[in-house]
Amino acid sequence: MTSIYLETGTKKVFACSIEWPGWCRIARSEEEAVDRLMEYTPRYRVVASRAGLEFEPGEPAVVARVPGSDVTDFGVPCAVPDLDREPLTSREAERGVALLRAAWALFDEVAAASPEELRKGPRGGGRDLSRVVDHVVEAERAFARKVDVRHKPYKSGGDRDAMRAELAEVLARPWEPPQTTGWPPRYALRRIAWHVIDHLWEIEDRR
């Protein structure tokens, strides 16, 4: 089985995998969200393969539900489920970081191979490539502060790489409650990976 949880707003629902950080999809109902999540299995398999992991998910099983908010309806997962406050083993943490590193690598490669002008439309609105990349980079720096990784605005690609290296090192550690940062690391892995992968797929869809 593939364990998932649902985050439900008033208009939209996210279906998110528990074991596979970043594999999250949104739709207008629970059933549609789960179906959409499973439709993206081949695309997430590319990320898992890059991380050196076999990805053959089984039938989805909803193991938790959390209330969302207007942020959920806007299209961003924002609720921290209780299961993310459970202890995180070093093996789980290192596996999650491997998937996050894979997402980073694929995002950078796809961005480098894509045109500056992307197709306009509801997916991403009117942002061209450089603005999508800048958004991902700056959001990631803000996300990192949620686990006490703090870096000033970047002056070079090396600054970004240094932040990512520190973030990966922090998130690869085992963790147990109590929570002392803005996000528990299990949630931080999922949310950061989702943001990178979501915009990776946006670029692929719009180029």
mmCIF file of C-alpha atoms in Angstrom:
data_model
loop_
_atom_site.group_PDB
_atom_site.id
_atom_site.type_symbol
_atom_site.label_atom_id
_atom_site.label_comp_id
_atom_site.label_asym_id
_atom_site.label_seq_id
_atom_site.Cartn_x
_atom_site.Cartn_y
_atom_site.Cartn_z
ATOM 1 C CA MET A 1 0.000 0.000 0.000
ATOM 2 C CA THR A 2 0.967 3.624 -0.499
ATOM 3 C CA SER A 3 0.249 5.597 2.687
ATOM 4 C CA ILE A 4 -1.036 9.089 2.033
ATOM 5 C CA TYR A 5 -2.689 11.885 3.947
ATOM 6 C CA LEU A 6 -5.221 14.435 2.746
ATOM 7 C CA GLU A 7 -5.103 18.158 3.475
ATOM 8 C CA THR A 8 -8.552 19.615 2.878
ATOM 9 C CA GLY A 9 -9.428 23.238 2.286
ATOM 10 C CA THR A 10 -12.853 24.591 1.384
ATOM 11 C CA LYS A 11 -12.182 24.375 -2.370
ATOM 12 C CA LYS A 12 -9.108 22.194 -2.872
ATOM 13 C CA VAL A 13 -7.598 18.998 -1.476
ATOM 14 C CA PHE A 14 -3.965 17.900 -1.417
ATOM 15 C CA ALA A 15 -3.068 14.205 -1.479
ATOM 16 C CA CYS A 16 0.459 13.719 -0.156
ATOM 17 C CA SER A 17 2.575 10.616 0.131
ATOM 18 C CA ILE A 18 4.042 9.980 3.556
ATOM 19 C CA GLU A 19 7.035 7.874 2.494
ATOM 20 C CA TRP A 20 7.947 9.814 -0.669
ATOM 21 C CA PRO A 21 8.720 13.503 0.019
ATOM 22 C CA GLY A 22 7.481 15.821 -2.687
ATOM 23 C CA TRP A 23 4.953 13.434 -4.226
ATOM 24 C CA CYS A 24 1.882 15.606 -3.608
ATOM 25 C CA ARG A 25 -0.932 16.663 -5.952
ATOM 26 C CA ILE A 26 -3.966 18.901 -5.652
ATOM 27 C CA ALA A 27 -7.524 18.707 -7.004
ATOM 28 C CA ARG A 28 -11.078 19.766 -6.147
ATOM 29 C CA SER A 29 -12.073 16.664 -4.175
ATOM 30 C CA GLU A 30 -10.481 13.850 -2.186
ATOM 31 C CA GLU A 31 -11.088 11.292 -4.912
ATOM 32 C CA GLU A 32 -9.740 13.554 -7.639
ATOM 33 C CA ALA A 33 -6.664 14.434 -5.570
ATOM 34 C CA VAL A 34 -5.817 10.775 -4.972
ATOM 35 C CA ASP A 35 -6.357 9.962 -8.645
ATOM 36 C CA ARG A 36 -4.139 12.862 -9.684
ATOM 37 C CA LEU A 37 -1.425 11.779 -7.277
ATOM 38 C CA MET A 38 -1.370 8.320 -8.845
ATOM 39 C CA GLU A 39 -1.369 9.812 -12.360
ATOM 40 C CA TYR A 40 1.949 11.431 -11.508
ATOM 41 C CA THR A 41 3.581 8.111 -10.573
ATOM 42 C CA PRO A 42 5.705 7.976 -13.772
ATOM 43 C CA ARG A 43 6.942 11.532 -13.277
ATOM 44 C CA TYR A 44 7.871 11.000 -9.639
ATOM 45 C CA ARG A 45 9.621 7.766 -10.622
ATOM 46 C CA VAL A 46 12.186 9.936 -12.437
ATOM 47 C CA VAL A 47 13.024 11.653 -9.137
ATOM 48 C CA ALA A 48 13.210 8.383 -7.205
ATOM 49 C CA SER A 49 15.379 6.784 -9.879
ATOM 50 C CA ARG A 50 17.768 9.746 -9.739
ATOM 51 C CA ALA A 51 18.027 9.137 -5.985
ATOM 52 C CA GLY A 52 18.853 5.467 -6.636
ATOM 53 C CA LEU A 53 15.527 4.222 -5.254
ATOM 54 C CA GLU A 54 13.020 1.815 -6.749
ATOM 55 C CA PHE A 55 9.577 3.386 -7.003
ATOM 56 C CA GLU A 56 6.691 0.985 -7.502
ATOM 57 C CA PRO A 57 3.855 2.308 -5.318
ATOM 58 C CA GLY A 58 0.869 0.153 -4.441
ATOM 59 C CA GLU A 59 -2.760 1.084 -4.003
ATOM 60 C CA PRO A 60 -3.175 4.378 -2.085
ATOM 61 C CA ALA A 61 -4.384 4.161 1.505
ATOM 62 C CA VAL A 62 -5.515 7.320 3.330
ATOM 63 C CA VAL A 63 -4.076 7.074 6.837
ATOM 64 C CA ALA A 64 -4.670 10.648 8.015
ATOM 65 C CA ARG A 65 -6.640 13.794 7.261
ATOM 66 C CA VAL A 66 -5.723 17.349 8.269
ATOM 67 C CA PRO A 67 -7.710 20.561 7.877
ATOM 68 C CA GLY A 68 -6.293 23.003 5.375
ATOM 69 C CA SER A 69 -6.861 26.731 4.965
ATOM 70 C CA ASP A 70 -7.088 29.428 2.326
ATOM 71 C CA VAL A 71 -3.408 28.652 1.641
ATOM 72 C CA THR A 72 -4.430 25.121 0.664
ATOM 73 C CA ASP A 73 -7.074 26.570 -1.666
ATOM 74 C CA PHE A 74 -4.418 28.863 -3.156
ATOM 75 C CA GLY A 75 -2.446 25.742 -4.139
ATOM 76 C CA VAL A 76 0.167 25.316 -1.408
ATOM 77 C CA PRO A 77 0.233 22.534 1.225
ATOM 78 C CA CYS A 78 0.559 24.214 4.597
ATOM 79 C CA ALA A 79 -0.789 21.942 7.372
ATOM 80 C CA VAL A 80 1.653 19.889 9.458
ATOM 81 C CA PRO A 81 0.096 16.481 10.169
ATOM 82 C CA ASP A 82 0.708 14.886 13.562
ATOM 83 C CA LEU A 83 2.576 12.021 11.889
ATOM 84 C CA ASP A 84 5.327 14.499 10.960
ATOM 85 C CA ARG A 85 6.011 15.027 14.649
ATOM 86 C CA GLU A 86 6.940 11.381 15.140
ATOM 87 C CA PRO A 87 10.621 10.417 15.576
ATOM 88 C CA LEU A 88 12.706 10.322 12.395
ATOM 89 C CA THR A 89 15.436 7.689 12.089
ATOM 90 C CA SER A 90 18.761 8.417 10.427
ATOM 91 C CA ARG A 91 17.899 5.961 7.661
ATOM 92 C CA GLU A 92 14.599 7.715 6.915
ATOM 93 C CA ALA A 93 16.237 11.131 7.058
ATOM 94 C CA GLU A 94 19.084 10.181 4.715
ATOM 95 C CA ARG A 95 16.614 8.634 2.269
ATOM 96 C CA GLY A 96 14.526 11.822 2.291
ATOM 97 C CA VAL A 97 17.604 13.954 1.670
ATOM 98 C CA ALA A 98 18.613 11.707 -1.234
ATOM 99 C CA LEU A 99 15.230 12.438 -2.826
ATOM 100 C CA LEU A 100 15.598 16.154 -2.138
ATOM 101 C CA ARG A 101 19.063 16.188 -3.720
ATOM 102 C CA ALA A 102 17.642 14.371 -6.741
ATOM 103 C CA ALA A 103 14.904 16.999 -7.053
ATOM 104 C CA TRP A 104 17.487 19.791 -6.896
ATOM 105 C CA ALA A 105 19.636 18.166 -9.577
ATOM 106 C CA LEU A 106 16.715 17.559 -11.924
ATOM 107 C CA PHE A 107 15.344 21.068 -11.421
ATOM 108 C CA ASP A 108 18.718 22.622 -12.264
ATOM 109 C CA GLU A 109 19.125 20.430 -15.349
ATOM 110 C CA VAL A 110 15.631 21.110 -16.678
ATOM 111 C CA ALA A 111 15.991 24.849 -16.053
ATOM 112 C CA ALA A 112 19.350 24.906 -17.854
ATOM 113 C CA ALA A 113 17.831 23.154 -20.892
ATOM 114 C CA SER A 114 14.668 25.287 -21.107
ATOM 115 C CA PRO A 115 13.988 28.548 -22.951
ATOM 116 C CA GLU A 116 13.622 31.806 -21.085
ATOM 117 C CA GLU A 117 10.136 32.370 -22.475
ATOM 118 C CA LEU A 118 7.678 29.773 -21.225
ATOM 119 C CA ARG A 119 4.163 29.196 -22.501
ATOM 120 C CA LYS A 120 1.619 31.441 -20.825
ATOM 121 C CA GLY A 121 -1.443 30.015 -19.154
ATOM 122 C CA PRO A 122 -2.951 29.001 -15.812
ATOM 123 C CA ARG A 123 0.057 26.817 -14.935
ATOM 124 C CA GLY A 124 2.431 29.416 -13.536
ATOM 125 C CA GLY A 125 0.648 32.383 -15.105
ATOM 126 C CA GLY A 126 2.994 34.680 -16.992
ATOM 127 C CA ARG A 127 6.302 34.022 -15.230
ATOM 128 C CA ASP A 128 9.212 33.255 -17.500
ATOM 129 C CA LEU A 129 12.001 30.840 -16.631
ATOM 130 C CA SER A 130 14.308 33.180 -14.714
ATOM 131 C CA ARG A 131 11.448 34.330 -12.468
ATOM 132 C CA VAL A 132 10.414 30.738 -11.723
ATOM 133 C CA VAL A 133 14.009 29.850 -10.837
ATOM 134 C CA ASP A 134 14.397 32.958 -8.663
ATOM 135 C CA HIS A 135 11.160 32.127 -6.881
ATOM 136 C CA VAL A 136 12.307 28.590 -6.089
ATOM 137 C CA VAL A 137 15.713 29.774 -4.866
ATOM 138 C CA GLU A 138 14.374 32.532 -2.620
ATOM 139 C CA ALA A 139 11.543 30.418 -1.228
ATOM 140 C CA GLU A 140 14.030 27.706 -0.376
ATOM 141 C CA ARG A 141 16.116 30.154 1.642
ATOM 142 C CA ALA A 142 12.967 31.101 3.581
ATOM 143 C CA PHE A 143 12.037 27.441 4.094
ATOM 144 C CA ALA A 144 15.509 26.707 5.448
ATOM 145 C CA ARG A 145 14.960 29.202 8.265
ATOM 146 C CA LYS A 146 12.119 26.971 9.451
ATOM 147 C CA VAL A 147 14.791 24.451 10.529
ATOM 148 C CA ASP A 148 17.244 27.141 11.725
ATOM 149 C CA VAL A 149 19.430 27.189 8.618
ATOM 150 C CA ARG A 150 19.968 30.883 7.968
ATOM 151 C CA HIS A 151 21.741 32.421 4.986
ATOM 152 C CA LYS A 152 21.824 35.976 3.704
ATOM 153 C CA PRO A 153 20.632 36.789 0.158
ATOM 154 C CA TYR A 154 22.845 35.027 -2.338
ATOM 155 C CA LYS A 155 25.555 36.810 -4.290
ATOM 156 C CA SER A 156 26.534 33.763 -6.347
ATOM 157 C CA GLY A 157 25.548 30.206 -7.201
ATOM 158 C CA GLY A 158 28.126 29.107 -4.657
ATOM 159 C CA ASP A 159 26.125 30.788 -1.898
ATOM 160 C CA ARG A 160 23.052 28.814 -2.904
ATOM 161 C CA ASP A 161 25.044 25.586 -3.005
ATOM 162 C CA ALA A 162 26.429 26.268 0.467
ATOM 163 C CA MET A 163 22.914 26.801 1.818
ATOM 164 C CA ARG A 164 21.691 23.590 0.207
ATOM 165 C CA ALA A 165 24.634 21.650 1.620
ATOM 166 C CA GLU A 166 23.927 22.898 5.155
ATOM 167 C CA LEU A 167 20.200 22.285 4.778
ATOM 168 C CA ALA A 168 20.827 18.719 3.569
ATOM 169 C CA GLU A 169 23.198 18.070 6.478
ATOM 170 C CA VAL A 170 20.622 19.287 9.021
ATOM 171 C CA LEU A 171 17.741 17.335 7.485
ATOM 172 C CA ALA A 172 19.799 14.122 7.264
ATOM 173 C CA ARG A 173 20.092 13.921 11.062
ATOM 174 C CA PRO A 174 17.854 11.652 13.141
ATOM 175 C CA TRP A 175 15.246 13.580 15.098
ATOM 176 C CA GLU A 176 13.002 13.119 18.116
ATOM 177 C CA PRO A 177 10.473 15.417 19.785
ATOM 178 C CA PRO A 178 10.148 17.958 21.267
ATOM 179 C CA GLN A 179 9.995 20.246 18.255
ATOM 180 C CA THR A 180 12.271 23.266 18.681
ATOM 181 C CA THR A 181 12.136 24.699 15.143
ATOM 182 C CA GLY A 182 9.353 26.160 13.034
ATOM 183 C CA TRP A 183 8.921 22.918 11.111
ATOM 184 C CA PRO A 184 9.678 19.349 12.181
ATOM 185 C CA PRO A 185 12.271 17.900 9.782
ATOM 186 C CA ARG A 186 9.959 15.264 8.320
ATOM 187 C CA TYR A 187 7.568 18.009 7.208
ATOM 188 C CA ALA A 188 10.414 20.252 6.060
ATOM 189 C CA LEU A 189 11.686 17.503 3.760
ATOM 190 C CA ARG A 190 8.236 17.016 2.250
ATOM 191 C CA ARG A 191 7.436 20.708 1.824
ATOM 192 C CA ILE A 192 10.813 21.683 0.354
ATOM 193 C CA ALA A 193 10.890 18.703 -2.009
ATOM 194 C CA TRP A 194 7.293 19.426 -3.094
ATOM 195 C CA HIS A 195 8.116 23.021 -3.983
ATOM 196 C CA VAL A 196 11.135 22.083 -6.091
ATOM 197 C CA ILE A 197 9.345 19.208 -7.845
ATOM 198 C CA ASP A 198 6.151 21.189 -8.443
ATOM 199 C CA HIS A 199 8.089 23.920 -10.254
ATOM 200 C CA LEU A 200 10.238 21.343 -12.039
ATOM 201 C CA TRP A 201 7.045 19.900 -13.516
ATOM 202 C CA GLU A 202 5.731 23.396 -14.230
ATOM 203 C CA ILE A 203 8.780 24.175 -16.360
ATOM 204 C CA GLU A 204 8.476 20.850 -18.163
ATOM 205 C CA ASP A 205 4.801 21.518 -18.885
ATOM 206 C CA ARG A 206 5.304 25.081 -20.108
ATOM 207 C CA ARG A 207 8.514 24.948 -22.122
#
